[in-house]
Coordinates of C-alpha atoms and ligand atoms in Angstrom, one line a residue:
M18 CA 14.0 16.3 -15.8
A19 CA 11.8 14.7 -18.4
V20 CA 10.6 18.1 -19.6
S21 CA 14.1 19.3 -20.1
S22 CA 15.0 16.2 -22.2
V23 CA 12.1 17.0 -24.5
S24 CA 13.2 20.6 -25.0
K25 CA 16.8 19.5 -25.6
I26 CA 15.7 17.6 -28.7
D27 CA 13.7 20.6 -29.9
E28 CA 16.6 22.9 -29.5
E29 CA 19.1 20.7 -31.3
I30 CA 20.2 22.3 -34.6
L31 CA 22.2 20.8 -37.5
P32 CA 25.4 19.4 -35.9
V33 CA 28.5 21.6 -36.4
K34 CA 30.4 18.5 -37.5
L35 CA 28.1 17.9 -40.4
V36 CA 27.4 21.5 -41.5
I37 CA 30.7 23.3 -41.4
P38 CA 32.7 20.8 -43.5
S39 CA 30.0 20.1 -46.0
T40 CA 29.3 23.8 -46.6
I41 CA 32.9 24.7 -46.8
V42 CA 33.5 21.8 -49.3
A43 CA 30.5 22.9 -51.3
A44 CA 31.7 26.5 -51.5
C45 CA 35.3 25.4 -52.4
L46 CA 33.9 23.1 -55.0
L47 CA 31.9 26.0 -56.5
I48 CA 35.0 28.2 -56.7
A49 CA 37.1 25.4 -58.1
L50 CA 34.6 24.5 -60.7
Y51 CA 34.6 28.2 -61.7
N52 CA 38.4 28.2 -61.9
F53 CA 38.4 25.1 -64.1
E54 CA 35.8 26.8 -66.1
L55 CA 33.4 24.0 -65.4
T56 CA 30.6 26.2 -63.9
F57 CA 30.1 28.1 -67.1
T58 CA 28.9 31.0 -65.1
R59 CA 29.1 34.4 -66.6
N60 CA 29.6 36.2 -63.4
L61 CA 32.5 35.7 -60.9
D62 CA 30.9 38.0 -58.3
F63 CA 27.9 35.7 -58.2
V64 CA 30.1 32.7 -57.5
L65 CA 32.0 34.5 -54.8
A66 CA 28.9 36.0 -53.2
T67 CA 27.2 32.6 -53.1
S68 CA 30.3 30.8 -51.7
F69 CA 30.8 33.6 -49.1
S70 CA 27.1 33.6 -48.0
W71 CA 27.2 29.8 -47.7
I72 CA 30.4 29.8 -45.7
T73 CA 29.0 32.6 -43.5
L74 CA 25.9 30.6 -42.9
S75 CA 27.9 27.6 -41.7
M76 CA 30.1 29.8 -39.6
L77 CA 27.0 31.0 -37.7
Y78 CA 27.3 27.7 -36.0
L79 CA 30.4 28.8 -34.2
L80 CA 28.5 31.6 -32.5
P81 CA 27.1 30.9 -29.0
K82 CA 23.8 29.2 -29.5
R83 CA 21.8 31.7 -27.4
W84 CA 22.7 34.5 -30.0
L85 CA 20.9 32.7 -32.8
F86 CA 17.5 31.7 -33.7
Q87 CA 17.9 28.0 -32.7
S88 CA 15.9 26.1 -35.3
R89 CA 17.3 23.5 -37.6
S90 CA 14.4 24.0 -40.0
V91 CA 15.5 27.6 -40.5
Y92 CA 19.0 26.6 -41.4
L93 CA 18.0 23.7 -43.5
S94 CA 15.6 26.0 -45.4
A95 CA 18.3 28.6 -45.8
F96 CA 20.6 26.1 -47.4
H97 CA 17.9 24.9 -49.7
I98 CA 17.1 28.5 -50.8
V99 CA 20.8 29.4 -51.4
L100 CA 21.4 26.2 -53.5
S101 CA 18.2 26.7 -55.4
L102 CA 19.2 30.3 -56.4
V103 CA 22.7 29.0 -57.4
L104 CA 21.2 26.3 -59.5
I105 CA 18.7 28.5 -61.2
F106 CA 20.7 31.7 -61.7
I107 CA 24.4 30.8 -61.6
T108 CA 25.3 27.3 -62.8
P109 CA 24.2 26.0 -66.2
I110 CA 21.9 23.1 -66.7
N111 CA 23.7 19.7 -66.2
S112 CA 26.4 21.3 -64.0
A113 CA 28.0 19.1 -61.4
V114 CA 26.9 21.5 -58.7
I115 CA 23.5 19.8 -58.8
Y116 CA 25.0 16.9 -56.8
M117 CA 25.5 19.2 -53.9
W118 CA 21.8 18.8 -53.3
A119 CA 22.6 15.3 -52.1
P120 CA 23.8 16.4 -48.6
L121 CA 20.6 18.5 -48.3
L122 CA 18.5 15.4 -49.0
F123 CA 20.6 13.5 -46.6
M124 CA 20.0 16.1 -43.8
S125 CA 16.3 16.4 -44.5
D126 CA 16.0 12.7 -44.2
Y127 CA 18.0 12.6 -41.0
Y128 CA 15.9 15.2 -39.3
Y129 CA 12.5 14.9 -40.9
Q130 CA 12.6 11.3 -42.1
V131 CA 10.7 10.4 -45.3
R132 CA 8.6 13.6 -45.0
G133 CA 11.8 15.8 -45.2
L134 CA 13.3 13.7 -47.9
W135 CA 10.2 14.1 -50.2
L136 CA 10.0 17.8 -49.5
S137 CA 13.6 18.4 -50.4
A138 CA 13.3 16.1 -53.5
S139 CA 10.2 18.0 -54.7
L140 CA 12.0 21.3 -54.3
L141 CA 15.0 19.9 -56.3
F142 CA 12.6 18.8 -59.1
I143 CA 11.0 22.3 -59.2
V144 CA 14.4 23.9 -59.2
L145 CA 15.6 21.7 -62.0
L146 CA 12.5 22.5 -64.1
T147 CA 12.8 26.2 -63.3
S148 CA 16.4 26.5 -64.2
N149 CA 15.7 24.6 -67.4
W150 CA 12.9 27.0 -68.3
Y151 CA 15.0 30.0 -67.2
Q152 CA 18.1 29.1 -69.1
L153 CA 16.6 27.3 -72.2
P154 CA 13.4 29.0 -73.2
V155 CA 13.0 26.5 -76.1
F156 CA 11.6 23.1 -75.2
D157 CA 14.5 20.5 -75.4
R158 CA 13.5 16.9 -74.9
N159 CA 17.0 15.7 -74.2
A160 CA 17.5 18.4 -71.6
I161 CA 14.3 17.3 -69.8
L162 CA 15.3 13.6 -69.9
T163 CA 18.7 14.6 -68.5
I164 CA 17.0 16.5 -65.7
I165 CA 14.8 13.5 -64.9
F166 CA 17.8 11.2 -65.0
Q167 CA 19.8 13.4 -62.7
F168 CA 16.9 13.8 -60.4
V169 CA 16.3 10.1 -60.1
V170 CA 20.1 9.4 -59.6
I171 CA 20.5 12.1 -56.8
V172 CA 17.3 11.1 -54.9
T173 CA 17.8 7.4 -55.2
A174 CA 21.5 7.6 -54.2
S175 CA 20.7 9.9 -51.2
F176 CA 17.8 7.7 -50.2
I177 CA 19.9 4.5 -50.3
I178 CA 22.9 6.1 -48.5
S179 CA 20.6 7.7 -45.9
K180 CA 18.8 4.4 -45.3
M181 CA 22.2 2.6 -45.0
T182 CA 23.5 5.3 -42.6
F183 CA 20.4 6.3 -40.7
G184 CA 18.2 3.3 -41.2
D185 CA 18.3 2.3 -37.6
R186 CA 18.8 5.8 -36.4
S187 CA 15.2 6.7 -37.0
E188 CA 14.2 3.6 -35.1
R189 CA 16.5 4.8 -32.3
R190 CA 15.0 8.3 -32.4
K191 CA 11.6 6.6 -32.0
L192 CA 12.9 4.6 -29.1
D193 CA 14.5 7.7 -27.7
S194 CA 11.3 9.6 -27.7
Q195 CA 9.5 6.7 -26.2
Y196 CA 12.2 6.6 -23.5
V197 CA 11.7 10.3 -22.9
E198 CA 7.9 9.8 -22.6
A199 CA 8.4 6.9 -20.2
E200 CA 10.8 9.0 -18.2
Y201 CA 8.2 11.8 -18.1
E202 CA 5.5 9.4 -17.0
H203 CA 7.8 8.0 -14.3
D204 CA 8.6 11.5 -13.0
R205 CA 4.9 12.5 -13.1
L206 CA 4.0 9.4 -11.1
L207 CA 6.8 10.1 -8.6
S208 CA 5.6 13.6 -8.0
L209 CA 2.0 12.3 -7.7
I210 CA 3.1 9.7 -5.2
N211 CA 5.1 12.4 -3.3
T212 CA 2.2 14.6 -3.0
M213 CA 0.0 11.8 -1.6
A214 CA -0.9 12.0 2.1
D215 CA -0.7 8.3 2.5
A216 CA 2.7 6.6 2.8
V217 CA 3.7 4.5 -0.2
I218 CA 6.6 2.1 -0.1
A219 CA 7.5 -0.2 -3.0
T220 CA 9.8 -3.2 -2.5
D221 CA 11.3 -6.0 -4.7
Q222 CA 10.4 -9.6 -4.3
Q223 CA 12.7 -10.0 -1.3
G224 CA 11.2 -7.0 0.5
K225 CA 14.0 -4.6 -0.1
I226 CA 12.7 -1.0 -0.5
T227 CA 13.0 0.4 -4.0
T228 CA 10.8 3.5 -3.8
Y229 CA 9.0 5.5 -1.1
N230 CA 7.4 8.9 -0.8
A231 CA 7.7 11.8 1.6
A232 CA 4.6 10.7 3.6
A233 CA 6.5 7.4 4.3
L234 CA 9.3 9.3 5.8
D235 CA 6.8 11.3 7.9
L236 CA 5.1 8.2 9.1
L237 CA 8.4 6.5 10.1
N238 CA 9.6 9.8 11.5
T239 CA 12.9 9.6 9.8
N240 CA 14.8 11.4 7.0
K241 CA 17.3 8.6 6.4
T242 CA 17.2 6.9 3.0
L243 CA 15.2 3.7 3.0
I244 CA 16.4 2.4 -0.3
N245 CA 17.6 -1.2 -0.1
S246 CA 16.6 -1.5 3.6
P247 CA 14.4 -4.6 4.2
I248 CA 10.8 -3.4 4.8
E249 CA 10.5 -5.8 7.7
D250 CA 13.3 -4.0 9.6
I251 CA 11.7 -0.6 8.9
L252 CA 8.1 -1.5 9.7
K253 CA 7.7 -3.5 12.8
L254 CA 4.0 -4.2 13.0
T255 CA 1.6 -6.1 15.3
D256 CA -1.9 -7.3 14.8
A257 CA -4.9 -6.6 17.0
N258 CA -3.7 -9.3 19.5
G259 CA -0.3 -7.8 19.7
E260 CA 1.3 -10.6 17.7
P261 CA 4.1 -9.5 15.4
I262 CA 3.2 -9.5 11.7
K263 CA 5.6 -10.9 9.1
L264 CA 4.9 -8.3 6.4
M265 CA 6.7 -10.2 3.6
Q266 CA 4.8 -13.4 4.4
L267 CA 1.6 -11.5 4.2
A268 CA 2.7 -9.9 0.9
S269 CA 3.8 -13.2 -0.7
K270 CA 0.3 -14.5 -0.1
T271 CA -1.2 -11.5 -1.8
Q272 CA -2.7 -12.4 -5.1
F273 CA -3.8 -9.0 -6.2
L274 CA -4.6 -6.7 -3.3
E275 CA -4.6 -7.4 0.4
R276 CA -6.0 -4.9 2.9
R277 CA -5.7 -4.9 6.7
T278 CA -7.1 -2.3 9.1
D279 CA -6.2 -4.1 12.4
I280 CA -2.5 -3.4 12.3
S281 CA -0.6 -1.2 14.7
M282 CA 2.9 0.1 14.8
P283 CA 4.8 1.2 18.0
V284 CA 6.0 4.8 17.8
S285 CA 7.4 4.9 21.3
D286 CA 7.6 2.7 24.3
S287 CA 4.1 3.4 25.3
D288 CA 2.4 4.6 22.1
N289 CA 1.1 2.8 19.1
I290 CA -0.4 4.1 15.9
N291 CA -3.2 2.2 14.0
L292 CA -2.5 1.6 10.4
D293 CA -4.6 0.7 7.4
I294 CA -2.4 -1.2 5.0
S295 CA -3.0 -2.1 1.4
I296 CA -0.5 -4.5 -0.2
S297 CA -0.5 -5.0 -3.9
R298 CA 1.7 -7.2 -6.1
I299 CA 3.6 -5.6 -9.0
A300 CA 3.8 -8.6 -11.3
P301 CA 3.1 -7.8 -14.9
S302 CA 3.9 -10.8 -17.0
M303 CA 6.6 -9.0 -19.0
L304 CA 8.7 -8.3 -16.0
K305 CA 11.3 -10.8 -14.9
S306 CA 10.8 -12.3 -11.5
E307 CA 13.6 -10.2 -10.0
Q308 CA 11.9 -7.0 -11.3
Q309 CA 8.6 -7.9 -9.7
G310 CA 7.7 -6.7 -6.2
F311 CA 5.1 -5.2 -3.9
T312 CA 3.7 -1.8 -3.1
F313 CA 2.5 -1.0 0.4
L314 CA 0.1 1.8 1.0
L315 CA -0.1 2.9 4.6
R316 CA -2.6 5.2 6.3
D317 CA -2.5 6.4 9.9
I318 CA -6.0 5.7 11.1
T319 CA -5.3 6.2 14.8
E320 CA -7.5 9.2 15.1
R321 CA -10.3 7.5 13.2
K322 CA -10.0 4.4 15.3
S323 CA -10.1 6.3 18.6
L324 CA -13.1 8.3 17.3
E325 CA -14.8 5.0 16.4
E326 CA -14.0 3.6 19.8
E327 CA -15.3 6.8 21.4
R328 CA -18.4 6.7 19.3
D329 CA -19.0 3.0 20.2
L330 CA -18.6 3.9 23.9
F331 CA -20.9 6.8 23.5
I332 CA -23.6 4.7 21.8
S333 CA -23.3 2.0 24.5
E334 CA -23.5 4.7 27.2
V335 CA -26.6 6.3 25.6
S336 CA -28.3 3.0 25.1
H337 CA -27.6 2.1 28.8
E338 CA -29.0 5.5 29.9
L339 CA -32.1 4.9 27.8
R340 CA -32.6 1.4 28.8
T341 CA -32.7 2.2 32.5
P342 CA -35.8 4.5 32.4
I343 CA -37.5 2.2 29.9
T344 CA -37.1 -0.7 32.2
I345 CA -38.2 1.3 35.2
S346 CA -41.3 2.7 33.4
E347 CA -42.1 -0.7 32.0
G348 CA -42.0 -2.2 35.5
D349 CA -44.2 0.6 36.9
M350 CA -46.7 0.2 34.1
S351 CA -46.8 -3.6 34.6
M352 CA -47.3 -2.9 38.3
A353 CA -50.2 -0.5 37.5
V354 CA -51.8 -3.1 35.2
L355 CA -51.4 -5.8 37.9
L356 CA -52.9 -3.6 40.5
A357 CA -55.8 -2.6 38.3
G358 CA -56.5 -6.3 37.7
K359 CA -57.0 -7.0 41.4
P360 CA -60.6 -7.5 42.6
K361 CA -60.3 -4.4 44.8
P362 CA -57.8 -2.1 43.0
D363 CA -55.9 0.3 45.2
V364 CA -56.3 3.6 43.2
A365 CA -53.6 5.4 45.1
Q366 CA -51.0 2.7 44.4
I367 CA -52.0 2.6 40.7
K368 CA -51.7 6.4 40.5
A369 CA -48.2 6.2 42.2
S370 CA -47.0 3.6 39.7
I371 CA -48.3 5.6 36.8
K372 CA -46.7 8.8 38.1
K373 CA -43.3 7.0 38.4
A374 CA -43.7 5.7 34.9
H375 CA -44.6 9.1 33.7
E376 CA -41.5 10.6 35.3
Q377 CA -39.4 8.1 33.5
V378 CA -41.1 9.0 30.2
V379 CA -40.4 12.7 30.9
Y380 CA -36.8 11.8 31.6
L381 CA -36.7 9.9 28.3
G382 CA -38.1 13.0 26.5
D383 CA -35.4 15.2 28.2
M384 CA -32.7 12.7 27.1
V385 CA -33.9 12.7 23.5
N386 CA -34.0 16.5 23.5
D387 CA -30.4 16.7 24.9
L388 CA -29.2 14.1 22.3
S389 CA -30.8 16.0 19.5
A390 CA -29.3 19.3 20.8
L391 CA -25.9 17.5 20.8
S392 CA -26.3 16.3 17.2
R393 CA -27.6 19.7 16.2
A394 CA -24.5 21.3 17.7
Q395 CA -22.4 18.9 15.6
L396 CA -24.3 19.4 12.4
E397 CA -24.9 23.1 12.6
N398 CA -21.3 24.0 13.2
K399 CA -20.6 24.2 9.5
G400 CA -23.3 26.7 8.8
M401 CA -23.3 28.3 12.2
E402 CA -25.0 31.6 11.9
V403 CA -23.0 34.4 13.5
V404 CA -24.9 37.6 14.3
S405 CA -24.5 40.7 16.3
F406 CA -26.9 41.1 19.2
K407 CA -27.3 42.9 22.5
I408 CA -26.7 40.7 25.5
T409 CA -29.4 42.5 27.4
D410 CA -32.0 41.5 24.8
V411 CA -31.2 37.8 25.3
I412 CA -31.2 38.2 29.0
D413 CA -34.6 39.8 28.9
E414 CA -36.0 37.0 26.8
L415 CA -34.5 34.4 29.2
M416 CA -35.9 36.2 32.2
Q417 CA -39.4 36.2 30.7
T418 CA -39.2 32.5 29.9
Y419 CA -37.8 31.2 33.2
R420 CA -39.3 33.6 35.7
P421 CA -42.5 31.6 36.1
Q422 CA -40.5 28.4 36.9
A423 CA -38.3 30.2 39.5
E424 CA -41.3 31.9 41.1
A425 CA -43.2 28.7 41.2
K426 CA -40.4 27.3 43.4
G427 CA -40.5 30.5 45.5
L428 CA -37.1 31.7 44.3
Y429 CA -36.0 35.2 43.4
F430 CA -34.8 35.7 39.8
K431 CA -32.8 38.8 39.1
T432 CA -30.3 40.3 36.7
D433 CA -27.1 42.2 37.4
V434 CA -25.9 43.7 34.1
T435 CA -23.0 46.2 33.9
P436 CA -24.2 49.3 32.1
N437 CA -22.8 49.7 28.5
I438 CA -22.0 46.0 28.1
P439 CA -21.1 45.7 24.4
A440 CA -23.2 43.9 21.8
I441 CA -21.5 40.6 20.9
T442 CA -21.1 38.9 17.5
T443 CA -21.5 35.2 17.9
S444 CA -24.0 32.4 17.4
K445 CA -27.1 33.6 19.2
L446 CA -28.6 30.1 19.1
Y447 CA -25.6 28.5 20.9
F448 CA -25.3 31.5 23.3
K449 CA -28.9 31.0 24.3
E450 CA -28.6 27.3 24.7
I451 CA -25.6 27.7 27.0
M452 CA -27.4 30.3 29.2
Q453 CA -30.6 28.1 29.2
N454 CA -28.6 25.1 30.5
F455 CA -27.1 27.3 33.3
I456 CA -30.4 28.8 34.3
T457 CA -32.5 25.6 34.3
N458 CA -29.8 23.9 36.4
A459 CA -29.7 26.8 38.8
I460 CA -33.4 26.7 39.2
K461 CA -33.5 22.9 39.4
Y462 CA -30.8 22.5 42.0
T463 CA -31.9 25.4 44.3
K464 CA -34.4 24.9 47.0
K465 CA -34.2 28.3 48.8
G466 CA -32.9 31.7 47.9
G467 CA -32.7 32.4 44.2
V468 CA -30.9 32.9 40.9
V469 CA -29.0 35.9 39.5
I470 CA -28.0 36.4 35.9
K471 CA -24.9 38.6 35.8
A472 CA -23.2 40.1 32.7
Q473 CA -20.0 42.1 32.8
S474 CA -17.1 43.1 30.5
V475 CA -13.8 41.3 31.3
D476 CA -11.7 43.5 28.9
R477 CA -12.1 45.2 25.5
D478 CA -12.5 41.8 23.8
N479 CA -14.3 39.6 26.2
V480 CA -17.5 39.5 28.2
M481 CA -18.4 37.2 31.1
L482 CA -21.9 35.9 31.8
S483 CA -22.6 34.1 35.1
V484 CA -25.6 32.4 36.6
I485 CA -25.3 32.5 40.4
D486 CA -27.5 30.3 42.6
T487 CA -27.9 29.6 46.3
G488 CA -28.6 25.9 45.7
A489 CA -27.1 22.5 46.5
G490 CA -23.6 23.4 45.4
I491 CA -21.0 20.9 44.1
A492 CA -18.2 19.4 46.2
R493 CA -14.8 20.6 45.2
S494 CA -13.7 17.0 44.4
E495 CA -16.6 16.7 41.9
Q496 CA -16.3 20.1 40.2
N497 CA -14.1 18.8 37.4
K498 CA -16.6 16.1 36.6
V499 CA -19.6 18.3 35.8
Y500 CA -18.8 18.6 32.1
Q501 CA -18.5 14.8 31.6
K502 CA -21.3 13.1 29.7
F503 CA -24.0 11.5 31.9
W504 CA -22.3 12.6 35.1
R505 CA -24.8 13.5 37.9
S506 CA -24.0 14.3 41.5
E507 CA -24.7 11.6 44.1
D508 CA -26.3 14.3 46.3
P509 CA -29.8 13.0 47.3
Y510 CA -31.5 16.3 46.4
T511 CA -29.9 16.1 42.9
R512 CA -30.9 12.5 42.5
S513 CA -34.5 13.4 43.4
T514 CA -34.7 15.7 40.4
S515 CA -34.8 14.4 36.9
G516 CA -31.8 15.1 34.7
T517 CA -29.7 13.4 32.0
G518 CA -26.2 14.5 32.8
L519 CA -25.8 15.8 29.3
G520 CA -26.7 19.5 29.7
L521 CA -23.2 20.7 30.8
F522 CA -21.5 18.3 28.5
I523 CA -23.3 20.0 25.6
T524 CA -22.6 23.4 27.1
A525 CA -18.9 22.8 27.2
K526 CA -18.9 21.8 23.5
L527 CA -20.9 24.8 22.5
A528 CA -18.6 27.2 24.6
H529 CA -15.6 25.7 22.8
R530 CA -17.2 26.4 19.4
L531 CA -17.8 30.0 20.3
G532 CA -14.2 30.4 21.4
G533 CA -15.2 30.8 25.0
Y534 CA -14.4 28.9 28.2
L535 CA -16.4 27.9 31.3
M536 CA -15.7 28.6 34.9
L537 CA -17.3 27.1 38.0
E538 CA -17.2 28.3 41.6
S539 CA -19.2 26.3 44.0
E540 CA -19.5 25.5 47.7
I541 CA -21.6 22.6 48.9
K542 CA -24.9 23.7 50.3
K543 CA -24.1 27.4 49.7
G544 CA -24.6 27.6 45.9
S545 CA -22.8 27.7 42.6
T546 CA -21.7 30.2 40.0
F547 CA -21.4 28.9 36.5
S548 CA -19.8 31.4 34.1
I549 CA -18.8 31.6 30.5
V550 CA -16.2 34.0 29.2
L551 CA -16.9 34.8 25.5
P552 CA -15.0 36.8 22.9
V553 CA -17.0 39.8 21.8
M554 CA -16.3 38.8 18.2
A555 CA -16.5 35.1 17.9
F556 CA -13.8 33.6 15.7
R557 CA -11.7 36.7 15.6
E558 CA -8.9 34.8 17.4
V559 CA -10.2 31.3 16.6
D560 CA -9.3 29.5 13.5
R561 CA -12.6 28.3 12.0
G562 CA -10.8 25.7 9.9
S563 CA -9.3 24.0 12.9
V564 CA -12.6 24.3 14.8
A565 CA -14.4 22.5 12.0
K566 CA -11.6 19.9 11.8
N567 CA -11.7 19.1 15.5
E568 CA -15.4 19.3 15.8
V569 CA -16.1 15.6 15.7
A570 CA -13.1 14.8 17.8
N571 CA -14.0 17.3 20.4
L572 CA -17.5 16.0 20.7
F573 CA -16.4 12.8 22.2
N574 CA -13.5 14.1 24.3
Ligands
ADP12 P1 -28.6 17.3 34.4 O1 -28.9 18.6 35.1 O2 -29.5 17.0 33.4 O3 -28.4 16.2 35.4 P2 -26.2 18.6 33.6 O4 -25.1 18.1 32.7 O5 -26.8 19.9 33.3 O6 -27.2 17.4 33.7 O7 -25.5 18.7 35.0 C1 -24.7 17.6 35.5 C2 -24.7 17.6 37.0 O8 -24.0 18.7 37.5 C3 -26.1 17.7 37.6 O9 -26.7 16.4 37.6 C4 -25.8 18.2 39.0 O10 -25.4 17.2 39.8 C5 -24.6 19.1 38.7 N1 -25.1 20.5 38.6 C6 -25.2 21.2 37.4 N2 -25.6 22.5 37.7 C7 -25.8 22.6 39.1 C8 -26.1 23.6 40.0 N3 -26.4 24.8 39.5 N4 -26.1 23.4 41.3 C9 -25.7 22.2 41.7 N5 -25.4 21.1 41.0 C10 -25.4 21.3 39.6

């Protein structure tokens, strides 16, 4: 809108009302002067040709604007040139035609202010001198004085008339252009506000909405106009204690800027969203009190809040999980010190206490390892290195690493890999970490029998890797809990082994990152099969952007 106003001014040419009559009058005057033998020209053709070209020029204004070169400077220059030629070559010195320069001065002043006036006046002076020199080769003092006199009269008269007529017009043009600029600024700000992700609502002093942006409509889930609606009817807010908030009361207390992050807004009977609200006062001193008001900037921080809550919960759970082994090992160590201080220390008891303390320290080490794996999973997602590798190569590596552990427990440790299983393109690091968690659990929770690593193709795009054990198994009712953080079965055998309850939680996160999913089949006391189905090409179907976006959120789900 603002841009089109600017170009409208640029396109504007000399107004038809001004040009057509003045040029026709000028041409008629020229012919009349000739008729009354006042022009003293020696050539009728010259007079007619000049009048005709002048009239034609003015008639051009009647043609549709788009057919013409639309520049008033071109027209104004054309008129100057025609009149200059007439004055030099047709009319004699001191002819009355010279006063026809006055409208040109007038128009130059109108469009180009003083600059235009002086340009036109300078040209007039040059034309007068040239015509004098052309028509009177001998220097004539009187002729020169007459020229100067005429020049001064024409210019002064035009200047005075122009000032009287347009004096305030140039002021108005200045104001107009300032208005256009302000309008442009206003539009620019509006489009800026409209592209903002945060909701912006402006009100007057009484709280009636005067402006809002698209994000405000989104937040309020409406497409009705909000103009003139009281903001308190539109935004029904409550504080952290569920007490209703009087928004205008809060706003009226605002000196400069007030920010609240403890505010929620109901979006349905059961759902609330958390808002971060900044209120600022619009009160420049030059505005009248009824023009003053407030702006409200609203940001939906529900996700951030719930993430923060999840994180706080996670930290408190982690510190609880850490505190327990620290307390136990501290107790065991104190006991060992106490026993050692006895006159006849019981070495076996001391050893037992130290062993228990050592177990707790090992547990703490495991916990720290798991936590760092978790944070690594979170950090490394961005630059996760996706490579192509043979599944059999990784299985061979894992076999070599874990066979001693399995054999030490008297378990068999085998593989069952479908021939021609395809190479996969994914994060080798995450893939190995997932398989390691399955295998270490299988060995840990199996007393008799053994463990099999199975790899098979599901279809052209997916492979399935399973770790099958003949161990403790997991009750059906507990199977959906295994991926929860810190969950460990109550089974006495499980409890007799050390574990953090974080391994499968991390595994589930990593599987999700790779675009895969986990499956569990288990029967108590018979054994478990933990499987992961993975796309052969990680991220072919998965949108990396949304994975990255949800990564933090997913970590704590
Ligand atoms: P951790 O093994 O450190 O306790 P995990 O997250 O790896 O933590 O496993 C969570 C729980 O799931 C284990 O404590 C155990 O009760 C159960 N579990 C995991 N794998 C097996 C398995 N192969 N056989 C029986 N129970 C298992």
